[in-house]
Tab-separated table of C-alpha atoms and ligand atoms in Angstrom:
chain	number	residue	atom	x	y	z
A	1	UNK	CA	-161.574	-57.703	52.480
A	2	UNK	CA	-161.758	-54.194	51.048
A	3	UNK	CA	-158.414	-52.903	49.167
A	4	UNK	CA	-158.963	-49.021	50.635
A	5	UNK	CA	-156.830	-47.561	53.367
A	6	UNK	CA	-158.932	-46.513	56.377
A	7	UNK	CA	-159.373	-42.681	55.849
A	8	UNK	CA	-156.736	-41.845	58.634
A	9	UNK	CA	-154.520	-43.371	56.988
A	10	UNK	CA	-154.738	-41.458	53.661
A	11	UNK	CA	-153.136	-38.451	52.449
A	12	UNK	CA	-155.256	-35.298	51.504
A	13	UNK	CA	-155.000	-34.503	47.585
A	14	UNK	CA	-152.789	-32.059	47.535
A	15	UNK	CA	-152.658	-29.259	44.357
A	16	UNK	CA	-149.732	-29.173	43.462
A	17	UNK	CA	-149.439	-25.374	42.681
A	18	UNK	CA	-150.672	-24.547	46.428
A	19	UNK	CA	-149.231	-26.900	48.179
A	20	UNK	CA	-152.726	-26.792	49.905
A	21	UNK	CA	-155.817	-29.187	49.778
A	22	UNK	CA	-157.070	-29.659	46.132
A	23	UNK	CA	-160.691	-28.782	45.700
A	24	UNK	CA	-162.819	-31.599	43.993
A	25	UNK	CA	-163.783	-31.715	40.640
A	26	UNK	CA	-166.871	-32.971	39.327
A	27	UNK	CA	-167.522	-33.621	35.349
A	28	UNK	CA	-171.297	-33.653	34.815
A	29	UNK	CA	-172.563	-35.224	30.935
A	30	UNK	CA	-175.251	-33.251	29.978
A	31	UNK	CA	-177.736	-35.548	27.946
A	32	UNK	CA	-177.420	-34.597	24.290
A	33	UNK	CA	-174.922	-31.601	25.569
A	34	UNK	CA	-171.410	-30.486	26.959
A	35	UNK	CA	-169.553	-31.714	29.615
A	36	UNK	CA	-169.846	-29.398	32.495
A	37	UNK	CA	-166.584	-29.138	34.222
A	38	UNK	CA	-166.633	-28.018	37.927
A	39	UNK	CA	-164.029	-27.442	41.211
A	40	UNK	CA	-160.258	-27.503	40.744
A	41	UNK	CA	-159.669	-28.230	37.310
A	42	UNK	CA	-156.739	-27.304	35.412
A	43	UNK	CA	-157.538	-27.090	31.419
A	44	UNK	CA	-154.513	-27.324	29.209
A	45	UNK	CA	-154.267	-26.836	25.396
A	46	UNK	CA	-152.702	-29.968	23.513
A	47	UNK	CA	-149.000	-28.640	24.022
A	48	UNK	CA	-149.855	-28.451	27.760
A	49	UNK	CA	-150.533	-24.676	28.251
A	50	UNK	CA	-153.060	-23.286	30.365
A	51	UNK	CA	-155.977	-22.197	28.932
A	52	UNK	CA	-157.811	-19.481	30.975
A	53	UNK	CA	-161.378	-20.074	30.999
A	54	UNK	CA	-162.498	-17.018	32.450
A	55	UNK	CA	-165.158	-18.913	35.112
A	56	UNK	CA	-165.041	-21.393	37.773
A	57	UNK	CA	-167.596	-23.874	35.951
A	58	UNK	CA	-166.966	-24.538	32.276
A	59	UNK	CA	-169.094	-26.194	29.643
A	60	UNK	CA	-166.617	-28.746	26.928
A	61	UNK	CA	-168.248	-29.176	23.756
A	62	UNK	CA	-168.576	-33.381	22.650
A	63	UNK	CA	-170.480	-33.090	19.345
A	64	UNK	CA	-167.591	-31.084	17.469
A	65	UNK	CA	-170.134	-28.568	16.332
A	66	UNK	CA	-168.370	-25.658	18.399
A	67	UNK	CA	-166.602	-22.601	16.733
A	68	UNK	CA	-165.299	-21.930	20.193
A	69	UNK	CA	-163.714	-25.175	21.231
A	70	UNK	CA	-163.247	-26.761	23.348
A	71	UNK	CA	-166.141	-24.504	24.740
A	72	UNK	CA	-169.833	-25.099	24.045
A	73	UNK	CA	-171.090	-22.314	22.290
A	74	UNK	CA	-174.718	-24.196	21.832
A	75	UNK	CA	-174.836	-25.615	18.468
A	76	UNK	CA	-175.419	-29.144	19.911
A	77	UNK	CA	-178.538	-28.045	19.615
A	78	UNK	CA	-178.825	-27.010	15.688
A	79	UNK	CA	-176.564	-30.125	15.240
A	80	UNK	CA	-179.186	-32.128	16.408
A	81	UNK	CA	-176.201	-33.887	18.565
A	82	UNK	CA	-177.245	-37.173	20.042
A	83	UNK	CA	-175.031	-39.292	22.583
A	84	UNK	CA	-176.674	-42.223	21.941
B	101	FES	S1	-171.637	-29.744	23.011
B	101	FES	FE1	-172.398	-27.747	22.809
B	101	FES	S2	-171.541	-27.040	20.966
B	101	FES	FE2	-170.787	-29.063	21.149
């Protein structure tokens, strides 16, 4: 017996500053790369202010190599970074 609610039964996502349908996000892991961050995000700093990222897809730098973080700015790729 499955645990999830039959989909008439479920609420929409709502976001909460619209009051309106939340769009999806997505969070693709680009192999050796950033995090590619797509759909209705929200991206807050660590004392939980916006941070305006000035597009609708944004790339978060993993391998710490950044000078723009938490933005990729491409050194990944000088760092040699490796997920695995
Ligand atoms: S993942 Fe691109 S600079 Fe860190």
């Amino acid at each position: 017996m499955s645990a999830e609610r039959p989909a008439e039964d479920q609420e929409p996502v709502r976001d909460p500053g619209s009051g309106g349908p939340a769009e999806p996000v997505s969070i693709t892991v680009c192999p050796d790369g950033p995090l590619l961050v797509r759909g209705g995000y929200q991206l807050l700093d660590g004392d939980d202010r916006p941070i305006d990222p000035g597009r609708a897809t944004v790339a978060l730098c993993r391998c710490g190599a950044s000078s723009i973080k938490p933005f990729c700015d491409g050194s990944h790729k000088r760092a040699r970074f490796r997920a695995r």
